[in-house]
XYZ file of C-alpha atoms in Angstrom:
332
model
C 28.201 19.649 -7.746
C 27.316 16.130 -8.796
C 27.581 12.614 -7.421
C 30.488 10.212 -7.356
C 30.559 6.646 -6.201
C 32.865 3.834 -5.175
C 31.522 0.436 -6.213
C 31.222 -2.581 -3.933
C 31.209 -6.149 -5.209
C 27.920 -7.173 -6.863
C 25.997 -9.543 -4.596
C 23.832 -11.026 -7.313
C 20.537 -10.837 -5.347
C 17.841 -8.210 -5.161
C 18.656 -5.825 -2.275
C 16.047 -5.977 0.456
C 15.320 -3.606 3.323
C 13.964 -5.283 6.406
C 11.145 -3.111 7.745
C 8.716 -3.522 10.664
C 6.143 -4.778 8.110
C 8.590 -7.292 6.558
C 11.049 -7.285 3.672
C 10.825 -4.428 1.169
C 12.626 -4.320 -2.184
C 15.093 -1.445 -2.090
C 14.176 -0.735 -5.724
C 10.632 0.121 -4.617
C 11.838 2.954 -2.345
C 11.408 5.867 -4.721
C 11.592 8.765 -2.283
C 14.001 10.068 0.348
C 15.016 8.223 3.502
C 15.634 9.692 6.958
C 18.797 7.857 8.008
C 18.759 8.385 11.797
C 15.554 9.162 13.668
C 13.558 8.193 16.747
C 9.761 7.773 16.659
C 9.354 6.231 20.127
C 11.982 6.885 22.817
C 12.645 7.167 26.534
C 16.026 8.573 27.575
C 14.616 10.370 30.618
C 17.302 10.374 33.329
C 16.177 13.590 35.040
C 12.542 12.616 35.551
C 11.448 15.728 33.713
C 9.930 13.904 30.717
C 11.912 15.956 28.203
C 13.935 13.230 26.427
C 10.815 11.227 25.591
C 8.671 10.351 22.600
C 5.793 8.464 24.152
C 3.823 6.106 21.858
C 0.456 7.187 23.327
C 0.977 10.920 23.980
C 3.208 11.771 20.995
C 2.621 8.896 18.576
C -0.290 10.562 16.699
C 1.723 13.742 16.155
C 4.691 11.693 14.928
C 2.497 9.839 12.436
C 0.966 13.096 11.184
C 4.378 14.605 10.602
C 5.607 11.609 8.633
C 2.409 11.452 6.583
C 2.757 15.130 5.708
C 6.379 14.599 4.640
C 5.341 11.655 2.491
C 2.748 13.880 0.764
C 4.984 16.917 0.374
C 8.408 15.406 -0.248
C 7.831 11.775 -0.992
C 9.349 10.513 2.244
C 9.514 6.756 1.816
C 11.497 5.298 4.708
C 12.692 6.113 8.235
C 15.633 4.287 9.840
C 14.547 4.275 13.492
C 17.578 3.777 15.774
C 15.972 3.316 19.179
C 17.530 0.173 20.586
C 17.619 -1.804 23.860
C 17.596 0.451 26.903
C 16.246 3.448 24.955
C 12.511 2.778 25.317
C 12.162 0.764 22.165
C 8.608 -0.274 21.216
C 8.405 -2.368 18.026
C 4.615 -2.590 17.951
C 4.336 1.201 18.197
C 6.747 1.547 15.243
C 4.539 -0.794 13.258
C 1.490 1.337 14.064
C 3.336 4.502 13.062
C 4.410 2.957 9.769
C 0.829 1.843 9.033
C -0.753 5.173 10.066
C 1.727 7.383 8.192
C 2.247 5.300 5.068
C 6.035 5.575 5.578
C 8.083 2.415 5.893
C 10.107 2.073 9.131
C 13.252 0.084 9.864
C 13.636 -0.873 13.531
C 16.928 -1.464 15.379
C 18.591 -3.575 17.975
C 21.851 -3.141 19.900
C 22.885 -1.069 22.867
C 23.373 2.685 23.215
C 26.321 4.182 25.067
C 27.213 3.124 28.588
C 24.979 5.334 30.766
C 21.986 3.692 29.124
C 23.124 0.094 29.218
C 20.557 -2.129 31.005
C 22.362 -3.900 33.792
C 20.276 -7.020 33.181
C 21.716 -7.227 29.660
C 25.346 -6.268 30.194
C 26.387 -7.417 33.658
C 28.846 -10.272 33.261
C 27.818 -10.939 29.668
C 30.523 -11.881 27.164
C 30.717 -10.561 23.621
C 29.470 -13.943 22.440
C 26.489 -13.876 24.787
C 25.577 -10.349 23.765
C 25.859 -11.285 20.109
C 23.590 -14.264 20.720
C 20.931 -11.936 22.225
C 21.027 -9.658 19.179
C 21.139 -12.488 16.675
C 18.058 -14.026 18.248
C 16.194 -10.731 17.883
C 17.174 -10.466 14.214
C 16.046 -13.998 13.477
C 13.033 -14.344 15.769
C 11.845 -10.845 16.501
C 12.025 -8.323 19.303
C 10.121 -8.148 22.542
C 7.885 -5.199 23.441
C 8.315 -2.973 26.506
C 6.363 -5.579 28.546
C 8.660 -8.389 27.474
C 6.058 -10.060 25.261
C 7.246 -11.207 21.805
C 6.157 -9.079 18.853
C 7.550 -11.085 15.946
C 8.860 -7.799 14.475
C 12.438 -8.088 13.334
C 15.086 -5.331 13.309
C 16.607 -4.301 9.990
C 19.707 -2.606 11.369
C 21.972 -2.675 14.393
C 22.091 0.689 16.132
C 22.505 3.145 17.478
C 25.395 1.270 19.066
C 27.166 3.832 21.205
C 30.303 5.067 22.851
C 31.413 8.304 24.444
C 34.884 9.899 24.421
C 37.684 9.164 22.051
C 37.963 5.532 23.192
C 35.016 3.256 24.009
C 34.727 2.049 27.563
C 34.982 -1.685 28.358
C 31.231 -2.262 28.199
C 30.959 -0.160 25.039
C 33.742 -2.195 23.480
C 31.782 -5.368 24.205
C 28.567 -4.063 22.664
C 30.363 -2.779 19.571
C 32.043 -6.106 19.027
C 28.798 -7.935 19.674
C 27.088 -5.747 17.059
C 29.812 -6.503 14.582
C 29.565 -10.269 15.127
C 25.781 -10.067 14.758
C 26.031 -8.025 11.574
C 28.411 -10.542 10.024
C 26.133 -13.416 11.016
C 22.870 -11.863 9.838
C 23.796 -9.562 6.978
C 22.622 -6.355 8.677
C 24.574 -3.092 8.931
C 25.694 -1.158 12.050
C 24.898 2.509 12.801
C 26.837 4.027 15.704
C 26.312 6.767 18.219
C 29.558 8.731 18.569
C 28.815 11.076 21.488
C 29.129 14.668 20.223
C 30.917 13.231 17.219
C 33.934 11.881 19.125
C 35.422 8.412 18.931
C 34.324 7.473 15.408
C 37.739 6.243 14.308
C 38.030 3.997 17.381
C 34.522 2.647 16.688
C 35.450 1.888 13.103
C 38.654 0.074 14.229
C 36.689 -2.060 16.692
C 33.965 -2.990 14.236
C 36.238 -3.806 11.338
C 38.626 -5.588 13.698
C 35.707 -7.858 14.604
C 35.280 -8.736 10.935
C 32.640 -6.271 9.708
C 33.187 -4.714 6.260
C 33.502 -0.919 6.491
C 30.720 -0.292 3.952
C 28.317 -1.942 6.426
C 29.178 0.725 9.055
C 27.784 4.246 9.535
C 29.570 6.431 12.114
C 27.017 8.767 13.715
C 26.844 12.449 14.653
C 29.847 13.556 12.621
C 28.195 16.907 11.945
C 28.931 17.694 15.639
C 32.630 17.219 15.092
C 34.384 20.075 13.332
C 37.130 17.861 11.984
C 36.987 17.417 8.209
C 40.154 15.333 8.282
C 38.399 12.758 10.523
C 35.392 12.703 8.196
C 37.714 12.050 5.226
C 39.564 9.265 7.070
C 36.311 7.499 7.848
C 35.113 7.745 4.257
C 38.525 6.728 2.812
C 38.312 3.634 4.997
C 34.955 2.816 3.348
C 32.551 3.746 6.124
C 29.452 5.953 5.883
C 29.623 9.271 7.678
C 26.373 10.610 9.243
C 25.502 14.272 9.239
C 22.468 13.372 11.256
C 21.655 16.068 13.830
C 20.527 18.646 11.289
C 18.448 21.354 12.900
C 19.761 20.882 16.447
C 21.136 24.393 16.747
C 21.894 24.077 20.476
C 24.662 21.607 19.525
C 25.871 23.057 16.231
C 24.577 25.595 13.690
C 23.243 24.365 10.395
C 25.579 26.855 8.730
C 28.530 24.927 10.137
C 26.934 21.593 9.229
C 26.547 22.830 5.688
C 30.203 23.910 5.577
C 31.333 20.515 6.853
C 29.147 18.599 4.429
C 30.220 20.692 1.441
C 33.899 20.099 2.347
C 33.148 16.375 2.517
C 31.466 16.433 -0.879
C 34.274 18.477 -2.435
C 36.761 15.893 -1.128
C 34.998 13.303 -3.364
C 33.019 11.412 -0.733
C 29.424 12.029 -1.863
C 28.805 8.331 -1.823
C 29.556 8.128 1.907
C 27.274 10.771 3.459
C 23.975 10.115 5.223
C 21.619 12.886 6.369
C 18.969 13.111 9.086
C 17.645 15.150 12.043
C 17.815 12.720 15.017
C 14.501 13.820 16.607
C 15.012 12.646 20.214
C 12.575 14.514 22.411
C 8.961 15.650 22.018
C 9.864 19.372 22.001
C 11.497 18.819 18.609
C 8.105 17.911 17.095
C 6.459 20.539 14.930
C 3.276 20.246 16.990
C 5.273 21.521 19.955
C 7.036 24.307 18.088
C 10.145 22.370 17.087
C 11.781 21.952 13.689
C 10.436 18.411 13.224
C 11.451 15.520 11.061
C 11.007 17.674 7.944
C 13.690 20.246 8.758
C 16.067 18.455 6.409
C 13.680 18.933 3.495
C 12.335 22.403 4.377
C 15.564 24.144 5.338
C 18.815 22.223 4.903
C 18.358 20.772 1.413
C 17.340 24.163 -0.052
C 20.573 25.580 1.375
C 22.524 22.672 -0.068
C 20.936 23.320 -3.500
C 21.734 27.009 -3.243
C 25.381 26.010 -2.691
C 25.408 24.194 -6.024
C 24.378 20.620 -5.220
C 22.207 19.207 -8.022
C 19.136 16.970 -7.760
C 21.047 13.844 -8.777
C 23.371 14.294 -5.834
C 20.489 15.087 -3.464
C 19.001 11.744 -4.484
C 22.305 10.038 -3.709
C 22.469 11.643 -0.305
C 18.882 11.162 0.720
C 17.891 7.896 -0.948
C 20.630 5.861 -2.599
C 23.244 6.111 0.158
C 20.935 5.059 3.014
C 19.622 2.155 0.977
C 23.144 1.048 0.057
C 24.136 1.294 3.713
C 21.198 -0.845 4.879
C 21.607 -3.514 2.227
C 25.300 -3.513 1.371
C 24.283 -3.039 -2.249
C 26.591 -1.630 -4.893
C 25.903 1.624 -6.826
C 24.954 -0.538 -9.797
C 22.207 -2.184 -7.764
C 20.714 0.991 -6.261
């Protein structure tokens, strides 16, 4: 099985990825990209410390994992989708990038409604929310203590909803993300809870003026609905198979089946792959599958199913770079 592509208009400028260390030429990214990960995170709502990746306690193990993947598989870039209300720590991301030698793209936006900070969302209009995000893109993000870091996000995400239709606050944050993306030239990665609601997310984002090729709909490997995957791709959006290795949600065998069906339908240029490490128990140092499960387990299975190295490069490098930059296949 080999790659196919659908061209986008040539932009006439060198595609750049905006990392925590500054702009990076997409052409210089020679190895694979993890399209949806978390390196620092706090989603702890049970006070049990499980849904946490703490910068101090877990940061060194995260950096070691990424460094090892850089050495073994050439890992070049991580798209880190921890946004406002999720325990984001831009300075910690910069340290991880420096220590591991792997470039990191940071994010801004709002997750799905249970994690919306009241201080951000209460009474705020779409325009006010977009102004908040646009300021972060242009001036940099604050750290957990509220102090400015000067570190700018390179993507909007993971902007979330749950259910088939976004709630009213989720509708506002999706529209705000779209307005910000149009104003700043960034792309939007979504969180579709358990894979549901992706078509509604796409309608909202494109309805707010965002081009579909600047949108990635998340967690579609949790939705056993190949027809939905095809509809998203046919509309021009990227489709994320991004919880690879999370067997408690879905088996990798089923993920492989869904991805192969997507590729066979001619949408190789619209798939993004990742593992969505979102708690410390997933780290290899704690007995989990780690950030490298994609390379160690899933890609070998994909190759065994007939996917060639050219297409692996499209799935793991070219597609995420095109998503981030809006570049055409001719440019990347």
